Amino acid sequence: MFFAFNITSLKPIPRTPYSRACFVQMFLHLLLRYTGLPGYYGIDKEASEMTLGFWYLFQESLWSVEYEDQADSDQDSIPSLLDVKEKEQWPVVNAVYIQLVEVLRRKVTWPGQYSIMRNDMLGYYLEDMQKRFAQPNGSQGWEEIEVTLHCIMSIQEAVPLEDNPFLARLFGPDVLGRLPTSGQDRIYRTMLGLITAYSTWFTTQPKAPTPNSTPSLLMNAISYVVTALPEPALCLLAANALRDLCHANRAALVPHIGAFAELHAGLSGIPDTEKSKVLQSIASVIQALPPEEEIPPIQAIVGPVIEKLAQALHVSSQLVDETCIIIISQLQTLSGVAKGLTRMQDSLLILDELPEERAEAERLQQARDNYTMVKVHEDLFNTIRNVATFWSTDAGVSDELSDFFRSITSLPSDITLLSLPAAPIFEIICLGCQRQLTAVLLSLATMLVIQLDPPALFSTSTLKSTPSPEALGVISTLLPVLLEASLGVLGQPGAMEANPDIVQAFFGCMDSIAKHFLMGFYRLPPGALNALMQCAVTSLSLQERYSLVATCTFLETLIRRTASSDDLGDASLMLIQGHVESQWPGLAIRLLGDNAFAIDTALCFGFGPSEADLS
C-alpha cells in the first residue's frame, strides 16, 4: 500500500535527497531486475519467482489506494482530487507494468497484469509477433512467437467477453493466417491451446455472414483446428479445441453445416481415440438446427456406430481384448454425440408457460415420434442392452456404459432427439446389479428414479405432483429385483464393512425411492421390507461416516413420509416401530449428533412421544 500511495509523491524522505516517488520507483526497478534474472524454472529461477507475489499485491493496492488529501478536503472536491492523482499516477504505473510484461514474456511466466494494462498488453504481444513475421524466411524465431502465444493464452481469464480488435487481429490473416501448419508442432500445439482458451470469445462476433464476405474469424479458427486432426501428435488438442468451439458457437456454425458433413465423411483419417470428440463437435452444430432437420444427420452419425457395436458382439470369443476396445470406443462415440446434442441452456423448472417454449417442445416431440427416430431409438436400446448383458462385468466397459447412461437420459427439460426413456434403462441397471453389484450402478439407479418422477415441464404450480401410475408400476416391478441383488451382497458377513461405497450408494438410492415412490416399499413381496429394515438397522452400527449418514437419511425419510401419508395404515407404522424403536435407545447412544437427532425427530413427529419411548 505504501508503494501504491507514493509512486508519484514528491514529498521528501527525511535526511535524504530523495522524494518518496524516487524511492518507490528505484525499489520497483530493483524488483524488476530480480524478476528478470536469467534461468529456467526448477533450476535457478527461485529468486526471480519470489517477486511474483508482490506484483499481484501491488496491483490490488493500486485499485484500493486512498490519498491523504481526501480526509482534509471537502466531499465535493474529492472526485476532482482523485482525477488529478490518477492522471499523475497511471502513466508511471503503466510504464512499470509494460516493463514487467517484457520481463515475464522473456521468462515465459504466466502474467497476471492484464487488469492494469488491458489492451496495451495485447497490443505489445501482437506488435512483437508482427516484427518477427517480417523477418526473412527461416529467421522468424518461432520459439519466441510460441512464447508470445503462450502469454496471450495465459491472460484469457482477465480478458472481458466482448469484441476486441487485438483478438480480431490475432485470429485473422495477420497472425493465425501466417502461422505454419507443418514442421512446427510446438507452435501448432500452443495455438490450439490458445484457441481452446478463447473459444467463447468468438460468440462476440457477427453470426450472419455477409455476401462475398471473407471467411469469419470463427471459420478461420475452425479450419486451422481441423487441419491438425489427422496428425497423431496434435489430434488430442485439436479435438478438444473443435469441441469447445462448436459447443460455444453452434448457432453461428449452422450455415456451415455442409462443411461438417464433409468432416464426418473424412473421419477415417482421425485416430479412433479422438473420434468421439469430433462427433460431439458435429452434434453440437446439429443441435442448433430445427428438430425435424436434425433427423438425417443424427441417423447418419449414430447408425454406423450402432452397427459396429452389434457386429462386435458377434465376434469370436477368442478376440476378447480386441472386442473390448471396439465396444469402449463406440460407447465413447455415442456418449459424445449425446452430450453434443444437449442444449447449452441450464435446465430449470419452467413455471411460466411461454407459447414459443411449448411450441418448441411439441416440435421436438414430433421429431422424436418420426418413424426414422423411433427406429434409431429401438436399435440403440437393443444394442446397448446386449452390451450390458454380456460385457457389464468388464471394468472398462462398465465405466463407459455408466457415462453413456448419464448422457443418453435426461429430465424432460433437457430431452434431445436421441434421448432414451428412463424406465427401460432402469431395468438394465437393476439386471446389471444382479450380475455384479457396484456403487456406480446404484448411483445410476438413483439418477433414474428421479427421472421417473420429474418435475412438470410446464407448470403453474410449485407443489410436487404425484408420480404417474406407469412410473409407480416400473418401481413396483423392479424394486424387488434391486433389493434382492443388493441385500444378497450386503447381507454376507463383513460385506458392509468391506464395501462402504456400496452401502452409501444403496441407501442413497433407497432414500430417493422413499422420496418419490414411497408406495413402492409397501407393495413389496412379503418379507422384503422386513429384510430392508433389518439391513438398515444393522448398518447403523458401521463406523464409516458416509454410509452411516446415508442410512440415517433413508430411515428419517421413510419414517417421516410414512407417518405423513394418508394412504398407509397402522400396519406400516407398526413395521417401522418394530424395527427401529425396539433398538433405538442403544443405537442412539452410538450415533449421537445430527444423525440421531434426525431419526429421533422423525419418530416423535410420526408416532408422538407417548408411542416412542426414546432415550
Coordinates of C-alpha atoms in Angstrom, one line a residue:
M1 CA 0.0 0.0 0.0
F2 CA 2.9 2.4 0.7
F3 CA 4.3 1.9 -2.8
A4 CA 0.9 2.4 -4.4
F5 CA 0.3 5.6 -2.3
N6 CA 3.6 7.2 -3.0
I7 CA 4.5 6.1 -6.5
T8 CA 4.2 9.7 -7.7
S9 CA 4.6 11.5 -4.4
L10 CA 7.0 14.4 -4.3
K11 CA 7.2 14.5 -0.5
P12 CA 10.9 14.3 0.6
I13 CA 12.2 11.5 2.7
P14 CA 13.8 13.0 5.9
R15 CA 17.6 13.2 5.9
T16 CA 17.9 12.1 2.3
P17 CA 17.9 14.0 -1.0
Y18 CA 15.2 11.7 -2.4
S19 CA 11.5 12.1 -2.7
R20 CA 9.1 9.2 -1.9
A21 CA 8.4 8.7 -5.6
C22 CA 12.1 8.4 -6.4
F23 CA 12.5 5.8 -3.6
V24 CA 9.5 3.8 -4.7
Q25 CA 10.5 3.8 -8.4
M26 CA 14.0 2.8 -7.5
F27 CA 12.6 -0.1 -5.5
L28 CA 10.3 -1.2 -8.3
H29 CA 13.2 -1.1 -10.7
L30 CA 15.2 -3.3 -8.4
L31 CA 12.4 -5.8 -8.2
L32 CA 12.1 -5.8 -12.0
R33 CA 15.7 -6.7 -12.2
Y34 CA 15.2 -9.6 -9.7
T35 CA 12.1 -10.7 -11.6
G36 CA 14.2 -10.8 -14.8
L37 CA 17.1 -12.8 -13.5
P38 CA 18.1 -15.3 -16.2
G39 CA 17.5 -19.0 -15.7
Y40 CA 15.0 -21.8 -16.0
Y41 CA 12.2 -22.9 -13.8
G42 CA 13.1 -25.5 -11.2
I43 CA 16.8 -25.0 -11.6
D44 CA 17.9 -21.4 -11.0
K45 CA 14.7 -19.4 -11.1
E46 CA 13.7 -19.5 -7.5
A47 CA 15.0 -16.0 -6.7
S48 CA 13.1 -14.3 -9.6
E49 CA 9.9 -16.3 -8.7
M50 CA 9.9 -14.9 -5.2
T51 CA 9.0 -11.5 -6.5
L52 CA 5.9 -12.6 -8.4
G53 CA 3.5 -12.4 -5.5
F54 CA 4.5 -8.7 -5.0
W55 CA 3.2 -7.7 -8.4
Y56 CA -0.3 -9.2 -7.7
L57 CA -0.5 -7.4 -4.3
F58 CA 0.8 -4.2 -5.8
Q59 CA -1.9 -4.4 -8.4
E60 CA -4.6 -4.8 -5.7
S61 CA -3.2 -1.9 -3.8
L62 CA -3.3 0.4 -6.8
W63 CA -7.1 -0.2 -7.1
S64 CA -7.8 0.5 -3.4
V65 CA -5.4 3.2 -2.5
E66 CA -6.7 6.3 -0.6
Y67 CA -4.9 9.6 -0.6
E68 CA -4.1 11.7 2.5
D69 CA -5.6 14.8 0.9
Q70 CA -9.0 13.1 0.8
A71 CA -9.5 13.3 4.5
D72 CA -8.8 17.1 4.5
S73 CA -10.8 18.0 1.5
D74 CA -14.5 18.8 1.1
Q75 CA -16.6 16.0 -0.2
D76 CA -17.4 18.0 -3.4
S77 CA -13.8 18.3 -4.3
I78 CA -12.8 14.6 -3.8
P79 CA -13.7 13.5 -7.3
S80 CA -11.6 16.2 -8.9
L81 CA -8.8 15.4 -6.5
L82 CA -8.9 11.7 -7.4
D83 CA -8.8 12.6 -11.1
V84 CA -5.7 14.7 -10.6
K85 CA -3.9 12.0 -8.6
E86 CA -4.8 9.3 -11.1
K87 CA -3.6 11.4 -14.1
E88 CA -0.3 11.7 -12.3
Q89 CA -0.1 8.1 -11.2
W90 CA -1.3 5.9 -14.1
P91 CA 1.3 6.8 -16.7
V92 CA 4.0 5.8 -14.3
V93 CA 2.2 2.6 -13.3
N94 CA 1.6 1.7 -16.9
A95 CA 5.3 2.2 -17.7
V96 CA 6.2 -0.1 -14.8
Y97 CA 3.9 -2.9 -15.9
I98 CA 5.0 -2.6 -19.6
Q99 CA 8.5 -3.4 -18.4
L100 CA 7.1 -6.2 -16.2
V101 CA 5.3 -7.8 -19.2
E102 CA 8.5 -7.6 -21.3
V103 CA 10.4 -9.4 -18.5
L104 CA 7.7 -12.0 -18.0
R105 CA 7.5 -12.7 -21.6
R106 CA 11.2 -13.4 -21.8
K107 CA 10.8 -15.8 -18.9
V108 CA 7.7 -17.5 -20.2
T109 CA 5.9 -16.8 -16.9
W110 CA 2.1 -16.6 -16.7
P111 CA 1.5 -12.9 -16.4
G112 CA -1.5 -11.5 -14.4
Q113 CA -1.2 -7.9 -15.2
Y114 CA -3.9 -7.6 -17.9
S115 CA -6.3 -5.8 -15.4
I116 CA -3.7 -3.0 -15.2
M117 CA -2.6 -2.7 -18.8
R118 CA -5.6 -4.2 -20.6
N119 CA -5.3 -3.8 -24.4
D120 CA -1.9 -2.3 -24.1
M121 CA -0.6 -5.8 -23.2
L122 CA -2.3 -7.5 -26.2
G123 CA -1.0 -4.7 -28.4
Y124 CA 2.5 -5.3 -27.2
Y125 CA 2.3 -9.0 -27.9
L126 CA 0.8 -8.6 -31.3
E127 CA 3.4 -6.0 -32.4
D128 CA 6.2 -8.3 -31.2
M129 CA 4.8 -11.1 -33.4
Q130 CA 4.4 -8.8 -36.4
K131 CA 8.0 -7.7 -36.2
R132 CA 9.1 -11.4 -36.1
F133 CA 6.9 -12.3 -39.1
A134 CA 8.6 -9.5 -41.0
Q135 CA 12.0 -11.2 -40.6
P136 CA 13.4 -13.1 -43.6
N137 CA 12.1 -16.6 -44.1
G138 CA 13.8 -19.0 -41.7
S139 CA 14.7 -16.4 -39.1
Q140 CA 11.3 -15.5 -37.7
G141 CA 12.2 -17.0 -34.3
W142 CA 9.3 -19.5 -33.9
E143 CA 10.4 -20.2 -30.3
E144 CA 9.9 -16.5 -29.4
I145 CA 6.5 -16.5 -31.2
E146 CA 5.5 -19.6 -29.2
V147 CA 6.3 -17.7 -26.0
T148 CA 4.2 -14.8 -27.0
L149 CA 1.2 -17.1 -27.9
H150 CA 1.6 -18.8 -24.6
C151 CA 1.5 -15.4 -22.8
I152 CA -1.7 -14.4 -24.6
M153 CA -3.3 -17.7 -23.7
S154 CA -2.4 -17.3 -20.0
I155 CA -4.2 -13.9 -19.6
Q156 CA -7.5 -15.3 -21.1
E157 CA -9.4 -15.2 -17.8
A158 CA -8.8 -11.5 -17.4
V159 CA -9.9 -10.6 -20.9
P160 CA -13.6 -9.4 -21.0
L161 CA -16.0 -11.3 -23.2
E162 CA -16.5 -8.5 -25.7
D163 CA -15.4 -7.6 -29.2
N164 CA -11.7 -6.9 -29.1
P165 CA -9.7 -5.5 -32.1
F166 CA -6.5 -7.1 -30.9
L167 CA -8.0 -10.5 -30.7
A168 CA -9.6 -10.0 -34.1
R169 CA -6.1 -9.4 -35.5
L170 CA -4.8 -12.5 -33.6
F171 CA -7.4 -14.8 -35.2
G172 CA -7.3 -13.1 -38.6
P173 CA -4.9 -13.5 -41.6
D174 CA -2.2 -11.2 -40.0
V175 CA -1.3 -13.8 -37.3
L176 CA -3.3 -17.0 -37.4
G177 CA -3.1 -17.0 -41.2
R178 CA 0.8 -16.7 -41.1
L179 CA 1.4 -19.5 -38.6
P180 CA 2.9 -22.7 -40.0
T181 CA 0.7 -25.7 -40.4
S182 CA 3.5 -28.2 -40.8
G183 CA 7.0 -28.6 -39.4
Q184 CA 6.4 -26.6 -36.3
D185 CA 4.4 -28.8 -33.9
R186 CA 5.2 -26.8 -30.8
I187 CA 3.7 -23.6 -32.4
Y188 CA 0.7 -25.6 -33.6
R189 CA 0.1 -27.1 -30.1
T190 CA 0.3 -23.8 -28.4
M191 CA -2.0 -22.1 -30.9
L192 CA -4.5 -25.0 -30.5
G193 CA -4.5 -24.4 -26.7
L194 CA -4.9 -20.7 -27.2
I195 CA -8.0 -21.2 -29.5
T196 CA -9.5 -23.5 -26.9
A197 CA -9.0 -20.9 -24.2
Y198 CA -10.7 -18.2 -26.2
S199 CA -13.4 -20.4 -27.7
T200 CA -16.2 -18.4 -26.1
W201 CA -14.8 -15.1 -27.3
F202 CA -15.9 -15.9 -30.9
T203 CA -19.6 -15.6 -29.7
T204 CA -18.9 -11.8 -29.7
Q205 CA -18.5 -11.8 -33.5
P206 CA -21.3 -11.3 -36.1
K207 CA -23.2 -14.6 -36.7
A208 CA -24.7 -13.9 -40.1
P209 CA -22.1 -13.9 -43.0
T210 CA -22.5 -11.1 -45.5
P211 CA -22.5 -11.8 -49.3
N212 CA -19.0 -12.1 -50.7
S213 CA -17.5 -11.7 -47.2
T214 CA -14.1 -13.1 -46.3
P215 CA -14.1 -16.2 -44.0
S216 CA -15.1 -15.2 -40.5
L217 CA -12.7 -15.3 -37.6
L218 CA -14.6 -18.3 -36.3
M219 CA -14.2 -20.3 -39.5
N220 CA -10.5 -19.3 -39.7
A221 CA -10.1 -20.9 -36.3
I222 CA -12.2 -24.0 -37.3
S223 CA -10.1 -24.5 -40.4
Y224 CA -6.9 -24.2 -38.5
V225 CA -8.1 -26.8 -35.9
V226 CA -9.4 -29.3 -38.5
T227 CA -6.1 -29.3 -40.4
A228 CA -4.5 -30.7 -37.3
L229 CA -6.9 -33.5 -36.7
P230 CA -5.1 -36.2 -38.8
E231 CA -1.8 -35.6 -37.0
P232 CA -1.3 -38.0 -34.1
A233 CA 0.8 -35.6 -32.1
L234 CA -1.8 -32.8 -32.5
C235 CA -5.1 -34.7 -32.6
L236 CA -6.0 -34.6 -28.9
L237 CA -5.5 -30.8 -28.7
A238 CA -7.3 -30.3 -32.0
A239 CA -10.3 -32.4 -31.0
N240 CA -10.6 -30.5 -27.7
A241 CA -10.4 -27.2 -29.4
L242 CA -13.0 -28.2 -32.0
R243 CA -15.4 -29.5 -29.3
D244 CA -15.2 -26.2 -27.3
L245 CA -15.5 -24.0 -30.4
C246 CA -18.6 -25.9 -31.7
H247 CA -20.2 -26.1 -28.2
A248 CA -19.9 -22.3 -27.7
N249 CA -20.7 -21.2 -31.2
R250 CA -23.2 -23.8 -32.5
A251 CA -25.7 -21.3 -33.8
A252 CA -23.1 -19.3 -35.7
L253 CA -21.8 -22.6 -37.3
V254 CA -25.2 -23.8 -38.6
P255 CA -24.8 -22.0 -42.0
H256 CA -21.6 -24.1 -42.4
I257 CA -23.3 -27.5 -41.7
G258 CA -22.1 -28.8 -45.1
A259 CA -18.5 -28.4 -44.1
F260 CA -19.2 -30.5 -41.0
A261 CA -20.8 -33.2 -43.2
E262 CA -17.6 -33.3 -45.1
L263 CA -15.6 -33.6 -41.9
H264 CA -17.8 -36.5 -40.9
A265 CA -17.2 -38.2 -44.2
G266 CA -13.4 -37.9 -43.7
L267 CA -13.3 -39.3 -40.1
S268 CA -11.3 -42.3 -41.4
G269 CA -8.1 -40.2 -41.2
I270 CA -8.7 -39.3 -37.5
P271 CA -7.4 -41.6 -34.7
D272 CA -10.2 -43.6 -33.0
T273 CA -9.3 -42.2 -29.6
E274 CA -10.5 -38.7 -30.7
K275 CA -13.4 -39.5 -33.0
S276 CA -15.9 -39.2 -30.2
K277 CA -14.9 -35.6 -29.5
V278 CA -15.1 -34.8 -33.2
L279 CA -18.6 -36.3 -33.4
Q280 CA -19.6 -34.4 -30.3
S281 CA -18.5 -31.2 -32.1
I282 CA -20.6 -32.1 -35.1
A283 CA -23.6 -33.0 -32.9
S284 CA -23.3 -29.6 -31.2
V285 CA -23.8 -27.9 -34.5
I286 CA -26.7 -30.3 -35.5
Q287 CA -28.5 -29.4 -32.3
A288 CA -28.8 -25.8 -33.4
L289 CA -30.9 -27.0 -36.4
P290 CA -34.7 -27.2 -36.3
P291 CA -35.7 -30.6 -34.7
E292 CA -37.0 -32.1 -38.0
E293 CA -33.8 -31.2 -39.8
E294 CA -31.7 -32.9 -37.1
I295 CA -33.1 -36.4 -38.1
P296 CA -31.0 -37.2 -41.2
P297 CA -27.6 -36.2 -39.8
I298 CA -28.2 -37.9 -36.5
Q299 CA -29.2 -41.1 -38.3
A300 CA -26.1 -40.8 -40.5
I301 CA -23.8 -40.4 -37.4
V302 CA -25.4 -42.9 -35.0
G303 CA -26.4 -45.7 -37.4
P304 CA -22.8 -46.8 -38.3
V305 CA -21.9 -46.8 -34.6
I306 CA -24.8 -49.0 -33.6
E307 CA -24.0 -51.3 -36.5
K308 CA -20.3 -51.6 -35.4
L309 CA -21.3 -52.3 -31.8
A310 CA -23.7 -55.0 -32.9
Q311 CA -21.0 -56.6 -35.1
A312 CA -18.6 -56.6 -32.2
L313 CA -21.0 -58.6 -30.0
H314 CA -20.9 -61.4 -32.6
V315 CA -17.1 -61.6 -32.8
S316 CA -15.3 -64.8 -31.8
S317 CA -14.9 -65.2 -28.1
Q318 CA -11.1 -65.7 -28.7
L319 CA -10.8 -62.0 -29.6
V320 CA -11.8 -60.6 -26.2
D321 CA -9.3 -57.8 -25.9
E322 CA -9.9 -56.5 -29.5
T323 CA -13.7 -56.7 -29.0
C324 CA -13.5 -54.8 -25.7
I325 CA -11.5 -52.0 -27.3
I326 CA -14.1 -51.7 -30.1
I327 CA -17.0 -51.6 -27.6
I328 CA -15.4 -49.0 -25.4
S329 CA -14.6 -46.8 -28.5
Q330 CA -18.2 -47.0 -29.8
L331 CA -19.7 -46.3 -26.4
Q332 CA -17.5 -43.2 -26.1
T333 CA -18.7 -42.1 -29.5
L334 CA -22.4 -42.5 -28.6
S335 CA -21.8 -40.6 -25.3
G336 CA -20.1 -37.8 -27.2
V337 CA -23.0 -37.5 -29.6
A338 CA -25.5 -37.4 -26.8
K339 CA -23.5 -34.7 -25.0
G340 CA -23.2 -32.7 -28.1
L341 CA -27.0 -32.7 -28.7
T342 CA -27.6 -31.3 -25.2
R343 CA -28.8 -27.7 -25.3
M344 CA -26.5 -25.0 -23.8
Q345 CA -29.1 -23.5 -21.5
D346 CA -29.3 -24.7 -17.9
S347 CA -32.2 -26.9 -17.2
L348 CA -34.7 -25.1 -15.0
L349 CA -38.2 -25.8 -13.9
I350 CA -40.4 -23.6 -16.2
L351 CA -43.1 -22.0 -14.1
D352 CA -44.5 -19.7 -16.8
E353 CA -45.9 -21.4 -19.9
L354 CA -44.5 -19.4 -22.8
P355 CA -46.1 -20.1 -26.2
E356 CA -42.7 -20.4 -28.0
E357 CA -41.3 -22.8 -25.5
R358 CA -44.4 -25.1 -25.7
A359 CA -44.2 -24.9 -29.5
E360 CA -40.6 -25.9 -29.4
A361 CA -41.3 -28.8 -27.0
E362 CA -44.1 -30.1 -29.3
R363 CA -41.9 -29.7 -32.3
L364 CA -39.2 -31.8 -30.7
Q365 CA -41.6 -34.5 -29.6
Q366 CA -43.0 -34.7 -33.2
A367 CA -39.5 -35.2 -34.4
R368 CA -38.9 -37.9 -31.8
D369 CA -42.1 -39.7 -32.9
N370 CA -40.9 -39.7 -36.5
Y371 CA -40.5 -43.3 -37.7
T372 CA -36.8 -42.9 -38.5
M373 CA -36.0 -41.7 -35.0
V374 CA -38.2 -44.4 -33.4
K375 CA -36.2 -47.0 -35.3
V376 CA -32.9 -45.4 -34.2
H377 CA -34.1 -45.5 -30.6
E378 CA -35.1 -49.2 -30.9
D379 CA -31.8 -50.2 -32.5
L380 CA -29.8 -48.2 -30.0
F381 CA -31.6 -49.6 -26.9
N382 CA -31.5 -53.2 -28.1
T383 CA -27.8 -53.0 -28.8
I384 CA -26.9 -51.3 -25.5
R385 CA -29.0 -53.9 -23.7
N386 CA -26.9 -56.7 -25.3
V387 CA -23.7 -54.9 -24.4
A388 CA -24.8 -54.5 -20.8
T389 CA -25.9 -58.2 -20.6
F390 CA -22.6 -59.7 -21.9
W391 CA -20.0 -57.1 -21.1
S392 CA -21.0 -55.1 -18.0
T393 CA -18.7 -57.1 -15.7
D394 CA -15.7 -55.7 -17.6
A395 CA -14.4 -52.7 -15.7
G396 CA -13.6 -50.6 -18.8
V397 CA -17.0 -51.3 -20.5
S398 CA -18.8 -50.7 -17.2
D399 CA -17.3 -47.3 -16.9
E400 CA -18.2 -46.3 -20.4
L401 CA -21.8 -47.7 -20.0
S402 CA -22.2 -45.5 -16.9
D403 CA -21.1 -42.4 -18.9
F404 CA -23.4 -43.4 -21.7
F405 CA -26.4 -43.8 -19.5
R406 CA -25.8 -40.4 -17.9
S407 CA -25.5 -38.8 -21.3
I408 CA -28.5 -40.5 -23.0
T409 CA -31.1 -40.0 -20.3
S410 CA -32.4 -36.7 -19.0
L411 CA -35.2 -34.7 -17.3
P412 CA -38.0 -33.5 -19.7
S413 CA -36.5 -30.0 -19.8
D414 CA -33.2 -31.4 -21.2
I415 CA -34.6 -34.0 -23.6
T416 CA -32.9 -34.3 -27.0
L417 CA -33.8 -36.1 -30.2
L418 CA -31.6 -39.0 -29.2
S419 CA -32.6 -39.3 -25.5
L420 CA -33.8 -42.7 -24.3
P421 CA -36.6 -43.1 -21.7
A422 CA -35.6 -43.8 -18.1
A423 CA -37.8 -46.8 -17.5
P424 CA -36.0 -49.4 -19.8
I425 CA -32.6 -48.1 -18.8
F426 CA -33.6 -48.6 -15.1
E427 CA -34.4 -52.2 -15.9
I428 CA -31.0 -52.7 -17.5
I429 CA -29.4 -51.2 -14.3
C430 CA -31.4 -53.5 -12.0
L431 CA -30.5 -56.6 -14.0
G432 CA -26.8 -55.4 -14.0
C433 CA -26.9 -55.3 -10.2
Q434 CA -27.9 -59.0 -10.2
R435 CA -24.7 -59.8 -12.2
Q436 CA -22.4 -57.6 -10.2
L437 CA -23.4 -55.0 -7.6
T438 CA -21.4 -51.8 -7.7
A439 CA -21.7 -48.3 -6.3
V440 CA -21.7 -46.9 -9.8
L441 CA -24.8 -48.9 -10.8
L442 CA -26.6 -47.9 -7.7
S443 CA -25.9 -44.2 -8.2
L444 CA -27.2 -44.6 -11.8
A445 CA -30.4 -46.2 -10.3
T446 CA -30.7 -43.1 -8.1
M447 CA -30.5 -40.8 -11.0
L448 CA -33.1 -42.8 -13.0
V449 CA -35.5 -42.8 -10.1
I450 CA -35.5 -39.0 -10.1
Q451 CA -36.1 -39.1 -13.9
L452 CA -39.0 -41.4 -13.5
D453 CA -40.8 -38.7 -11.4
P454 CA -39.6 -35.5 -13.0
P455 CA -41.0 -32.0 -12.4
A456 CA -43.6 -31.0 -14.9
L457 CA -42.1 -29.3 -18.0
F458 CA -44.8 -26.6 -18.0
S459 CA -46.4 -25.9 -14.7
T460 CA -48.0 -23.0 -12.9
S461 CA -47.8 -24.7 -9.5
T462 CA -44.8 -25.2 -7.3
L463 CA -46.4 -28.2 -5.5
K464 CA -44.9 -31.6 -6.1
S465 CA -47.1 -33.7 -8.3
T466 CA -47.8 -37.4 -7.6
P467 CA -45.8 -39.9 -9.7
S468 CA -47.6 -41.4 -12.7
P469 CA -49.2 -44.9 -12.4
E470 CA -46.8 -46.1 -15.1
A471 CA -43.7 -44.9 -13.2
L472 CA -45.0 -46.4 -10.0
G473 CA -45.6 -49.7 -11.8
V474 CA -42.0 -49.7 -13.0
I475 CA -40.7 -49.2 -9.5
S476 CA -43.1 -51.8 -8.1
T477 CA -41.8 -54.3 -10.6
L478 CA -38.1 -53.6 -10.4
L479 CA -37.6 -52.6 -6.7
P480 CA -37.8 -56.3 -5.6
V481 CA -35.1 -57.2 -8.2
L482 CA -32.8 -54.4 -6.9
L483 CA -33.4 -55.3 -3.3
E484 CA -32.8 -59.0 -3.8
A485 CA -29.5 -58.3 -5.6
S486 CA -28.3 -55.7 -3.0
L487 CA -29.4 -57.4 0.2
G488 CA -27.9 -60.7 -1.1
V489 CA -24.5 -59.0 -1.2
L490 CA -24.7 -56.7 1.9
G491 CA -26.1 -59.5 4.0
Q492 CA -22.9 -61.5 3.8
P493 CA -20.7 -61.4 6.9
G494 CA -18.3 -58.4 6.7
A495 CA -19.7 -57.2 3.4
M496 CA -20.9 -53.8 4.8
E497 CA -17.6 -53.1 6.5
A498 CA -15.7 -54.0 3.3
N499 CA -17.9 -52.1 0.9
P500 CA -18.9 -48.7 2.4
D501 CA -19.2 -47.2 -1.0
I502 CA -21.9 -49.7 -1.9
V503 CA -23.7 -49.2 1.4
Q504 CA -23.7 -45.4 0.8
A505 CA -25.0 -45.7 -2.8
F506 CA -27.6 -48.3 -1.9
F507 CA -29.2 -46.3 0.9
G508 CA -28.9 -43.2 -1.2
C509 CA -31.0 -45.0 -3.8
M510 CA -33.5 -46.2 -1.2
D511 CA -33.8 -42.6 0.1
S512 CA -34.6 -41.4 -3.4
I513 CA -37.3 -44.1 -3.9
A514 CA -38.7 -43.2 -0.5
K515 CA -39.0 -39.5 -1.6
H516 CA -40.5 -40.2 -5.0
F517 CA -42.2 -43.6 -4.8
L518 CA -43.0 -44.3 -1.1
M519 CA -45.8 -46.7 -2.0
G520 CA -43.3 -48.9 -3.8
F521 CA -42.0 -50.1 -0.4
Y522 CA -45.4 -51.2 0.7
R523 CA -46.1 -53.2 -2.5
L524 CA -43.0 -55.3 -1.9
P525 CA -43.4 -59.1 -1.7
P526 CA -43.8 -60.4 1.9
G527 CA -40.6 -60.2 3.9
A528 CA -38.8 -57.9 1.5
L529 CA -39.4 -54.7 3.5
N530 CA -38.5 -56.6 6.7
A531 CA -35.2 -57.6 5.2
L532 CA -34.5 -54.0 4.1
M533 CA -35.3 -52.6 7.5
Q534 CA -33.1 -55.2 9.2
C535 CA -30.2 -54.3 6.8
A536 CA -30.7 -50.6 7.6
V537 CA -30.7 -51.2 11.4
T538 CA -27.5 -53.3 11.1
S539 CA -25.7 -50.7 9.0
L540 CA -26.3 -48.1 11.8
S541 CA -23.5 -49.9 13.7
L542 CA -21.0 -49.1 11.0
Q543 CA -18.0 -46.8 11.7
E544 CA -17.7 -45.3 8.3
R545 CA -19.3 -41.9 8.3
Y546 CA -20.7 -41.5 4.8
S547 CA -22.5 -44.9 4.7
L548 CA -23.9 -44.2 8.2
V549 CA -25.2 -40.8 7.2
A550 CA -26.8 -42.3 4.1
T551 CA -28.6 -44.9 6.2
C552 CA -29.8 -42.3 8.7
T553 CA -31.1 -40.1 5.9
F554 CA -33.0 -43.0 4.4
L555 CA -34.6 -44.0 7.7
E556 CA -35.6 -40.4 8.5
T557 CA -37.2 -40.0 5.1
L558 CA -39.0 -43.3 5.3
I559 CA -40.4 -42.7 8.8
R560 CA -41.4 -39.2 8.2
R561 CA -43.1 -39.8 4.8
T562 CA -44.8 -42.9 6.1
A563 CA -46.2 -41.1 9.1
S564 CA -47.5 -38.2 7.0
S565 CA -49.1 -40.4 4.3
D566 CA -52.9 -40.7 4.4
D567 CA -52.8 -43.9 2.2
L568 CA -50.9 -46.1 4.6
G569 CA -52.5 -47.9 7.5
D570 CA -51.3 -48.9 11.0
A571 CA -49.5 -52.0 9.7
S572 CA -46.8 -49.8 8.1
L573 CA -46.4 -47.8 11.3
M574 CA -46.0 -50.9 13.3
L575 CA -43.4 -52.2 10.9
I576 CA -41.3 -49.1 11.4
Q577 CA -41.7 -49.2 15.2
G578 CA -40.9 -52.8 15.4
H579 CA -37.5 -52.5 13.5
V580 CA -36.3 -49.0 14.6
E581 CA -37.8 -48.2 18.0
S582 CA -37.0 -51.6 19.6
Q583 CA -33.3 -51.0 19.1
W584 CA -33.3 -47.2 19.1
P585 CA -32.0 -46.4 22.7
G586 CA -28.8 -48.3 22.2
L587 CA -28.3 -47.1 18.6
A588 CA -28.9 -43.5 19.6
I589 CA -26.0 -43.6 22.1
R590 CA -23.7 -44.8 19.4
L591 CA -24.9 -42.4 16.7
L592 CA -25.2 -39.2 18.6
G593 CA -25.2 -35.8 16.8
D594 CA -27.3 -34.8 13.9
N595 CA -27.9 -38.4 12.7
A596 CA -29.6 -39.4 15.9
F597 CA -31.5 -36.1 16.1
A598 CA -33.0 -36.5 12.7
I599 CA -34.3 -40.0 13.3
D600 CA -35.4 -39.1 16.8
T601 CA -37.3 -36.1 15.5
A602 CA -38.9 -38.3 12.8
L603 CA -40.0 -40.9 15.3
C604 CA -41.5 -38.2 17.6
F605 CA -43.2 -36.5 14.6
G606 CA -44.6 -39.7 13.3
F607 CA -45.7 -41.5 16.4
G608 CA -45.8 -39.0 19.2
P609 CA -43.7 -39.1 22.4
S610 CA -46.2 -41.4 24.1
E611 CA -45.7 -44.0 21.5
A612 CA -42.0 -43.6 21.0
D613 CA -40.3 -44.3 24.4
L614 CA -36.9 -42.8 23.3
S615 CA -33.9 -42.2 25.5

